[in-house]
Amino acid sequence: VLDHGFVRLVDSMGSDLSIVRAARVSYDAAWRAGEDDSGDARLIRYLWKNQHTTPFEAAVFQFEVKAPIFVLRQWHRHRTWSYSELSARYRPLPEEFYVPDVATIGTQSATSKQAREIGAVDDGERASRARDVGDYRYACSLAFEQYRRLLDRGWPRELARAVLPVATYSHMFAKVDLKNLLHFLSLRLHPHAQHEIRVYAEAIVALIKPIVPVSVGAWREGELAAARSEAP
Ligand SMILES: Cc1cc2nc3c(=O)[nH]c(=O)nc-3n(C[C@H](O)[C@H](O)[C@H](O)COP(=O)(O)OP(=O)(O)OC[C@H]3O[C@@H](n4cnc5c(N)ncnc54)[C@H](O)[C@@H]3O)c2cc1C
């Protein structure tokens, strides 16, 4: 993901069947040994559509993520995950920072204070953005040079790191249940979310879909219905 990042599924617990079992306890139904394709799928869609979401907490995922610090800042706003992150107090950080692709830089949005517009790039803009990327790369490299210099002069790692840019890559383990993961995906795949976190959210969808295909389908139907109702 991006130029040096990745997201990897470390571990998972449960499947669509776990959600069905958790829901069926409400009406004291018999233990479901195997999948009953149509009935189970209907139940999952019903639960999601009507926001009976607790059974979706029966499935849990743990991911390993390598991403720029500014992406992890946005990620960590999601309080229902458990995180363990690399500490630059323990070890010096390698010189690895995110450099955006020229085609995804875009321009500040004229209609949204937070967003950017990524459109088709003509040759002139491509050349000018490519020069800017050189300046961006230089600024990040210079910060790393200063960082190493401070470390060489005996500065403690926990202070020297303060000169590094938020484009620097960090690395974490992150665990979440399916209900809260789908909430994260709704927010971070939305067009208002930043491109650099959206690509991680897309990668996560691809990782969990084989494990909980019916739940992902039910969530997608909900997202499409919400998008249709938001459309002018
Ligand atoms: C496009 C976008 C732009 C954003 N811009 C900004 C910004 O400019 N500045 C900024 O500071 N943040 C910003 N955020 C972060 C945003 O405000 C939320 O903090 C973040 O999306 C996490 O959402 P959440 O609280 O629903 O999720 P989680 O923290 O994962 O929580 C999931 C759900 O659990 C419940 N919950 C969790 N904690 C509590 C609690 N303490 N009390 C009650 N219920 C709780 C809520 O129902 C919540 O929806 C932005 C987010 C997005 C997607």
mmCIF file of C-alpha atoms and ligand atoms in Angstrom:
data_model
loop_
_atom_site.group_PDB
_atom_site.id
_atom_site.type_symbol
_atom_site.label_atom_id
_atom_site.label_comp_id
_atom_site.label_asym_id
_atom_site.label_seq_id
_atom_site.Cartn_x
_atom_site.Cartn_y
_atom_site.Cartn_z
ATOM 1 C CA VAL A 1 0.000 0.000 0.000
ATOM 2 C CA LEU A 2 1.408 3.433 -0.988
ATOM 3 C CA ASP A 3 5.158 3.397 -1.712
ATOM 4 C CA HIS A 4 6.535 1.455 1.290
ATOM 5 C CA GLY A 5 3.465 0.411 3.311
ATOM 6 C CA PHE A 6 1.486 -2.741 3.740
ATOM 7 C CA VAL A 7 -1.409 -4.275 5.626
ATOM 8 C CA ARG A 8 -1.320 -7.937 6.522
ATOM 9 C CA LEU A 9 -3.878 -10.112 8.265
ATOM 10 C CA VAL A 10 -2.035 -11.610 11.248
ATOM 11 C CA ASP A 11 -4.880 -13.506 12.853
ATOM 12 C CA SER A 12 -8.643 -13.780 12.909
ATOM 13 C CA MET A 13 -11.334 -15.354 15.032
ATOM 14 C CA GLY A 14 -14.741 -16.335 13.682
ATOM 15 C CA SER A 15 -16.610 -16.077 10.409
ATOM 16 C CA ASP A 16 -20.125 -15.311 9.164
ATOM 17 C CA LEU A 17 -21.230 -18.401 11.056
ATOM 18 C CA SER A 18 -20.028 -16.911 14.388
ATOM 19 C CA ILE A 19 -22.306 -13.917 13.798
ATOM 20 C CA VAL A 20 -25.258 -16.188 13.073
ATOM 21 C CA ARG A 21 -24.580 -18.235 16.218
ATOM 22 C CA ALA A 22 -24.323 -15.096 18.371
ATOM 23 C CA ALA A 23 -27.622 -13.789 16.981
ATOM 24 C CA ARG A 24 -29.471 -17.109 17.309
ATOM 25 C CA VAL A 25 -28.868 -17.203 21.072
ATOM 26 C CA SER A 26 -31.467 -14.388 21.368
ATOM 27 C CA TYR A 27 -34.236 -16.769 20.500
ATOM 28 C CA ASP A 28 -32.552 -19.792 22.086
ATOM 29 C CA ALA A 29 -32.192 -21.524 18.749
ATOM 30 C CA ALA A 30 -30.277 -24.772 18.376
ATOM 31 C CA TRP A 31 -26.489 -24.665 17.845
ATOM 32 C CA ARG A 32 -25.812 -24.158 14.152
ATOM 33 C CA ALA A 33 -23.227 -26.822 13.214
ATOM 34 C CA GLY A 34 -22.806 -25.960 9.543
ATOM 35 C CA GLU A 35 -23.846 -23.107 7.290
ATOM 36 C CA ASP A 36 -27.442 -22.834 6.100
ATOM 37 C CA ASP A 37 -26.610 -20.597 3.159
ATOM 38 C CA SER A 38 -29.834 -18.803 2.432
ATOM 39 C CA GLY A 39 -31.250 -18.578 5.975
ATOM 40 C CA ASP A 40 -27.945 -17.448 7.500
ATOM 41 C CA ALA A 41 -27.320 -14.896 4.779
ATOM 42 C CA ARG A 42 -30.850 -13.501 5.199
ATOM 43 C CA LEU A 43 -30.334 -13.253 8.964
ATOM 44 C CA ILE A 44 -27.006 -11.406 8.578
ATOM 45 C CA ARG A 45 -28.517 -8.955 6.086
ATOM 46 C CA TYR A 46 -31.487 -8.396 8.402
ATOM 47 C CA LEU A 47 -29.216 -7.769 11.399
ATOM 48 C CA TRP A 48 -27.032 -5.271 9.564
ATOM 49 C CA LYS A 49 -29.926 -3.460 7.893
ATOM 50 C CA ASN A 50 -31.711 -3.030 11.232
ATOM 51 C CA GLN A 51 -28.509 -2.147 13.104
ATOM 52 C CA HIS A 52 -28.664 -5.156 15.436
ATOM 53 C CA THR A 53 -24.898 -4.978 15.364
ATOM 54 C CA THR A 54 -23.624 -6.697 18.521
ATOM 55 C CA PRO A 55 -23.427 -10.161 16.865
ATOM 56 C CA PHE A 56 -20.880 -8.656 14.446
ATOM 57 C CA GLU A 57 -18.533 -8.297 17.416
ATOM 58 C CA ALA A 58 -18.232 -12.113 17.415
ATOM 59 C CA ALA A 59 -15.603 -11.972 14.658
ATOM 60 C CA VAL A 60 -12.211 -10.393 15.431
ATOM 61 C CA PHE A 61 -9.232 -9.491 13.232
ATOM 62 C CA GLN A 62 -5.646 -8.546 13.935
ATOM 63 C CA PHE A 63 -3.673 -6.675 11.282
ATOM 64 C CA GLU A 64 -0.067 -5.656 10.916
ATOM 65 C CA VAL A 65 0.136 -2.239 9.289
ATOM 66 C CA LYS A 66 3.033 -0.197 8.008
ATOM 67 C CA ALA A 67 1.941 3.341 7.157
ATOM 68 C CA PRO A 68 3.099 6.973 7.325
ATOM 69 C CA ILE A 69 2.673 8.574 10.777
ATOM 70 C CA PHE A 70 -0.029 10.953 9.490
ATOM 71 C CA VAL A 71 -2.118 7.949 8.368
ATOM 72 C CA LEU A 72 -1.671 6.282 11.765
ATOM 73 C CA ARG A 73 -2.733 9.543 13.473
ATOM 74 C CA GLN A 74 -6.076 9.285 11.657
ATOM 75 C CA TRP A 75 -6.327 5.552 12.325
ATOM 76 C CA HIS A 76 -5.725 5.967 16.067
ATOM 77 C CA ARG A 77 -8.805 8.187 16.374
ATOM 78 C CA HIS A 78 -10.748 4.921 16.198
ATOM 79 C CA ARG A 79 -10.894 4.098 19.902
ATOM 80 C CA THR A 80 -12.454 0.679 19.620
ATOM 81 C CA TRP A 81 -9.269 -0.874 18.192
ATOM 82 C CA SER A 82 -6.307 -2.154 20.263
ATOM 83 C CA TYR A 83 -2.939 -0.943 19.044
ATOM 84 C CA SER A 84 0.735 -1.776 19.648
ATOM 85 C CA GLU A 85 3.089 0.498 17.718
ATOM 86 C CA LEU A 86 6.799 0.640 17.015
ATOM 87 C CA SER A 87 8.506 3.035 19.436
ATOM 88 C CA ALA A 88 11.204 5.414 18.246
ATOM 89 C CA ARG A 89 12.301 5.585 21.889
ATOM 90 C CA TYR A 90 13.607 2.009 21.578
ATOM 91 C CA ARG A 91 15.387 2.207 18.249
ATOM 92 C CA PRO A 92 16.390 4.791 15.649
ATOM 93 C CA LEU A 93 13.962 4.997 12.739
ATOM 94 C CA PRO A 94 15.268 4.020 9.308
ATOM 95 C CA GLU A 95 15.080 6.696 6.610
ATOM 96 C CA GLU A 96 11.772 5.680 5.096
ATOM 97 C CA PHE A 97 9.145 8.279 4.287
ATOM 98 C CA TYR A 98 6.070 8.491 2.057
ATOM 99 C CA VAL A 99 6.482 10.289 -1.248
ATOM 100 C CA PRO A 100 3.160 10.795 -3.066
ATOM 101 C CA ASP A 101 2.781 9.719 -6.639
ATOM 102 C CA VAL A 102 2.537 12.749 -8.933
ATOM 103 C CA ALA A 103 -0.850 11.552 -10.222
ATOM 104 C CA THR A 104 -2.400 11.516 -6.725
ATOM 105 C CA ILE A 105 -1.253 14.940 -5.467
ATOM 106 C CA GLY A 106 -4.133 16.934 -6.962
ATOM 107 C CA THR A 107 -5.086 20.393 -5.675
ATOM 108 C CA GLN A 108 -6.760 21.852 -2.587
ATOM 109 C CA SER A 109 -10.525 21.402 -2.984
ATOM 110 C CA ALA A 110 -12.498 24.551 -3.779
ATOM 111 C CA THR A 111 -15.618 23.168 -2.092
ATOM 112 C CA SER A 112 -14.267 21.323 0.967
ATOM 113 C CA LYS A 113 -11.888 22.813 3.520
ATOM 114 C CA GLN A 114 -10.372 19.421 4.327
ATOM 115 C CA ALA A 115 -10.248 17.640 0.983
ATOM 116 C CA ARG A 116 -8.172 17.626 -2.166
ATOM 117 C CA GLU A 117 -9.284 17.063 -5.739
ATOM 118 C CA ILE A 118 -7.392 14.399 -7.623
ATOM 119 C CA GLY A 119 -8.210 14.734 -11.302
ATOM 120 C CA ALA A 120 -6.538 14.088 -14.632
ATOM 121 C CA VAL A 121 -3.053 15.627 -14.740
ATOM 122 C CA ASP A 122 -1.851 17.373 -17.918
ATOM 123 C CA ASP A 123 1.800 17.337 -19.012
ATOM 124 C CA GLY A 124 2.528 20.827 -17.646
ATOM 125 C CA GLU A 125 1.113 20.015 -14.218
ATOM 126 C CA ARG A 126 2.880 16.666 -14.178
ATOM 127 C CA ALA A 127 6.257 18.365 -14.815
ATOM 128 C CA SER A 128 5.675 21.004 -12.171
ATOM 129 C CA ARG A 129 4.458 18.480 -9.578
ATOM 130 C CA ALA A 130 7.466 16.254 -10.330
ATOM 131 C CA ARG A 131 9.753 19.204 -9.459
ATOM 132 C CA ASP A 132 7.767 19.802 -6.252
ATOM 133 C CA VAL A 133 8.156 16.146 -5.311
ATOM 134 C CA GLY A 134 11.928 16.682 -5.553
ATOM 135 C CA ASP A 135 11.630 19.554 -3.013
ATOM 136 C CA TYR A 136 9.391 17.457 -0.762
ATOM 137 C CA ARG A 137 11.866 14.577 -0.859
ATOM 138 C CA TYR A 138 14.742 16.977 -0.102
ATOM 139 C CA ALA A 139 12.899 18.398 2.959
ATOM 140 C CA CYS A 140 12.292 14.898 4.362
ATOM 141 C CA SER A 141 15.873 13.771 3.676
ATOM 142 C CA LEU A 142 17.227 16.876 5.377
ATOM 143 C CA ALA A 143 15.120 16.116 8.462
ATOM 144 C CA PHE A 144 16.560 12.584 8.582
ATOM 145 C CA GLU A 145 20.086 13.975 8.179
ATOM 146 C CA GLN A 146 19.517 16.263 11.206
ATOM 147 C CA TYR A 147 17.997 13.354 13.116
ATOM 148 C CA ARG A 148 21.084 11.190 12.586
ATOM 149 C CA ARG A 149 23.341 14.122 13.472
ATOM 150 C CA LEU A 150 21.545 14.648 16.799
ATOM 151 C CA LEU A 151 21.762 10.925 17.575
ATOM 152 C CA ASP A 152 25.485 10.951 16.728
ATOM 153 C CA ARG A 153 25.947 13.844 19.195
ATOM 154 C CA GLY A 154 24.388 11.772 21.946
ATOM 155 C CA TRP A 155 20.821 13.100 21.907
ATOM 156 C CA PRO A 156 18.332 10.609 23.330
ATOM 157 C CA ARG A 157 16.222 8.865 20.683
ATOM 158 C CA GLU A 158 12.977 10.061 22.287
ATOM 159 C CA LEU A 159 13.895 13.713 21.634
ATOM 160 C CA ALA A 160 15.858 13.498 18.390
ATOM 161 C CA ARG A 161 12.827 11.922 16.658
ATOM 162 C CA ALA A 162 10.889 15.174 17.084
ATOM 163 C CA VAL A 163 12.548 16.619 13.969
ATOM 164 C CA LEU A 164 11.191 13.850 11.704
ATOM 165 C CA PRO A 165 8.293 14.510 9.317
ATOM 166 C CA VAL A 166 4.828 12.941 9.681
ATOM 167 C CA ALA A 167 5.492 11.277 6.318
ATOM 168 C CA THR A 168 7.885 8.901 8.164
ATOM 169 C CA TYR A 169 6.734 5.280 8.093
ATOM 170 C CA SER A 170 5.719 3.611 11.319
ATOM 171 C CA HIS A 171 4.495 0.143 12.035
ATOM 172 C CA MET A 172 1.750 -1.289 14.274
ATOM 173 C CA PHE A 173 -0.343 -4.295 15.203
ATOM 174 C CA ALA A 174 -4.036 -3.413 15.370
ATOM 175 C CA LYS A 175 -6.907 -5.586 16.570
ATOM 176 C CA VAL A 176 -10.628 -4.934 16.143
ATOM 177 C CA ASP A 177 -13.967 -6.719 16.005
ATOM 178 C CA LEU A 178 -15.972 -6.820 12.800
ATOM 179 C CA LYS A 179 -18.666 -4.351 13.901
ATOM 180 C CA ASN A 180 -16.111 -1.643 14.639
ATOM 181 C CA LEU A 181 -14.034 -2.563 11.600
ATOM 182 C CA LEU A 182 -17.051 -2.019 9.328
ATOM 183 C CA HIS A 183 -17.643 1.342 11.034
ATOM 184 C CA PHE A 184 -13.982 2.252 10.352
ATOM 185 C CA LEU A 185 -14.355 1.164 6.716
ATOM 186 C CA SER A 186 -17.514 3.248 6.252
ATOM 187 C CA LEU A 187 -15.705 6.355 7.509
ATOM 188 C CA ARG A 188 -12.342 5.730 5.858
ATOM 189 C CA LEU A 189 -13.649 4.625 2.442
ATOM 190 C CA HIS A 190 -15.981 7.613 2.229
ATOM 191 C CA PRO A 191 -15.047 10.170 -0.446
ATOM 192 C CA HIS A 192 -14.385 12.695 2.371
ATOM 193 C CA ALA A 193 -11.577 10.508 3.779
ATOM 194 C CA GLN A 194 -7.992 11.144 2.698
ATOM 195 C CA HIS A 195 -6.683 9.108 -0.232
ATOM 196 C CA GLU A 196 -3.746 7.771 1.815
ATOM 197 C CA ILE A 197 -5.978 6.080 4.424
ATOM 198 C CA ARG A 198 -8.601 5.012 1.874
ATOM 199 C CA VAL A 199 -6.079 2.767 0.142
ATOM 200 C CA TYR A 200 -5.438 0.949 3.434
ATOM 201 C CA ALA A 201 -9.201 0.586 3.991
ATOM 202 C CA GLU A 202 -9.539 -0.908 0.487
ATOM 203 C CA ALA A 203 -6.741 -3.391 1.241
ATOM 204 C CA ILE A 204 -8.526 -4.433 4.449
ATOM 205 C CA VAL A 205 -11.777 -5.104 2.577
ATOM 206 C CA ALA A 206 -9.869 -7.457 0.256
ATOM 207 C CA LEU A 207 -8.339 -9.264 3.277
ATOM 208 C CA ILE A 208 -11.559 -9.832 5.250
ATOM 209 C CA LYS A 209 -13.925 -10.575 2.357
ATOM 210 C CA PRO A 210 -12.917 -14.264 2.064
ATOM 211 C CA ILE A 211 -13.507 -14.724 5.839
ATOM 212 C CA VAL A 212 -16.838 -12.880 6.253
ATOM 213 C CA PRO A 213 -18.206 -12.595 2.687
ATOM 214 C CA VAL A 214 -21.881 -12.333 3.668
ATOM 215 C CA SER A 215 -21.271 -9.654 6.303
ATOM 216 C CA VAL A 216 -19.129 -7.637 3.894
ATOM 217 C CA GLY A 217 -21.921 -7.960 1.306
ATOM 218 C CA ALA A 218 -24.559 -6.769 3.821
ATOM 219 C CA TRP A 219 -22.376 -3.814 4.831
ATOM 220 C CA ARG A 220 -21.782 -2.904 1.163
ATOM 221 C CA GLU A 221 -25.539 -2.960 0.467
ATOM 222 C CA GLY A 222 -25.981 -0.569 3.406
ATOM 223 C CA GLU A 223 -23.242 1.730 2.086
ATOM 224 C CA LEU A 224 -24.791 1.806 -1.391
ATOM 225 C CA ALA A 225 -28.233 2.579 0.045
ATOM 226 C CA ALA A 226 -26.723 5.401 2.156
ATOM 227 C CA ALA A 227 -24.885 6.803 -0.883
ATOM 228 C CA ARG A 228 -28.112 6.736 -2.920
ATOM 229 C CA SER A 229 -29.992 8.609 -0.209
ATOM 230 C CA GLU A 230 -27.165 11.208 0.070
ATOM 231 C CA ALA A 231 -27.118 11.808 -3.712
ATOM 232 C CA PRO A 232 -28.663 15.168 -4.711
HETATM 233 C C1 LIG B 1 -13.308 12.381 6.888
HETATM 234 C C2 LIG B 1 -12.966 12.563 8.342
HETATM 235 C C3 LIG B 1 -12.496 13.781 8.796
HETATM 236 C C4 LIG B 1 -12.168 13.969 10.138
HETATM 237 N N1 LIG B 1 -11.686 15.174 10.548
HETATM 238 C C5 LIG B 1 -11.328 15.341 11.833
HETATM 239 C C6 LIG B 1 -10.791 16.588 12.305
HETATM 240 O O1 LIG B 1 -10.665 17.538 11.537
HETATM 241 N N2 LIG B 1 -10.408 16.711 13.596
HETATM 242 C C7 LIG B 1 -10.560 15.677 14.473
HETATM 243 O O2 LIG B 1 -10.196 15.818 15.640
HETATM 244 N N3 LIG B 1 -11.057 14.487 14.068
HETATM 245 C C8 LIG B 1 -11.437 14.288 12.780
HETATM 246 N N4 LIG B 1 -11.915 13.076 12.375
HETATM 247 C C9 LIG B 1 -12.017 11.988 13.354
HETATM 248 C C10 LIG B 1 -13.479 11.791 13.813
HETATM 249 O O3 LIG B 1 -13.976 12.921 14.518
HETATM 250 C C11 LIG B 1 -13.580 10.547 14.700
HETATM 251 O O4 LIG B 1 -12.794 10.759 15.864
HETATM 252 C C12 LIG B 1 -13.063 9.294 14.023
HETATM 253 O O5 LIG B 1 -13.612 9.177 12.745
HETATM 254 C C13 LIG B 1 -13.455 8.077 14.858
HETATM 255 O O6 LIG B 1 -14.849 7.912 14.742
HETATM 256 P P1 LIG B 1 -15.695 7.228 15.880
HETATM 257 O O7 LIG B 1 -15.605 8.016 17.149
HETATM 258 O O8 LIG B 1 -17.089 7.023 15.339
HETATM 259 O O9 LIG B 1 -14.969 5.792 15.963
HETATM 260 P P2 LIG B 1 -14.444 4.920 17.185
HETATM 261 O O10 LIG B 1 -13.580 5.734 18.098
HETATM 262 O O11 LIG B 1 -13.870 3.677 16.611
HETATM 263 O O12 LIG B 1 -15.739 4.541 17.938
HETATM 264 C C14 LIG B 1 -16.723 3.694 17.318
HETATM 265 C C15 LIG B 1 -18.049 4.028 17.953
HETATM 266 O O13 LIG B 1 -17.976 3.695 19.338
HETATM 267 C C16 LIG B 1 -18.720 4.654 20.081
HETATM 268 N N5 LIG B 1 -17.802 5.333 21.007
HETATM 269 C C17 LIG B 1 -16.453 5.250 21.033
HETATM 270 N N6 LIG B 1 -15.955 5.996 22.026
HETATM 271 C C18 LIG B 1 -17.031 6.566 22.615
HETATM 272 C C19 LIG B 1 -17.179 7.479 23.715
HETATM 273 N N7 LIG B 1 -16.133 7.931 24.411
HETATM 274 N N8 LIG B 1 -18.413 7.855 24.029
HETATM 275 C C20 LIG B 1 -19.500 7.421 23.362
HETATM 276 N N9 LIG B 1 -19.437 6.570 22.322
HETATM 277 C C21 LIG B 1 -18.208 6.158 21.966
HETATM 278 C C22 LIG B 1 -19.362 5.593 19.099
HETATM 279 O O14 LIG B 1 -20.616 5.111 18.722
HETATM 280 C C23 LIG B 1 -18.425 5.497 17.909
HETATM 281 O O15 LIG B 1 -19.043 5.850 16.686
HETATM 282 C C24 LIG B 1 -12.297 12.878 11.053
HETATM 283 C C25 LIG B 1 -12.772 11.661 10.591
HETATM 284 C C26 LIG B 1 -13.101 11.484 9.262
HETATM 285 C C27 LIG B 1 -13.600 10.138 8.784
#
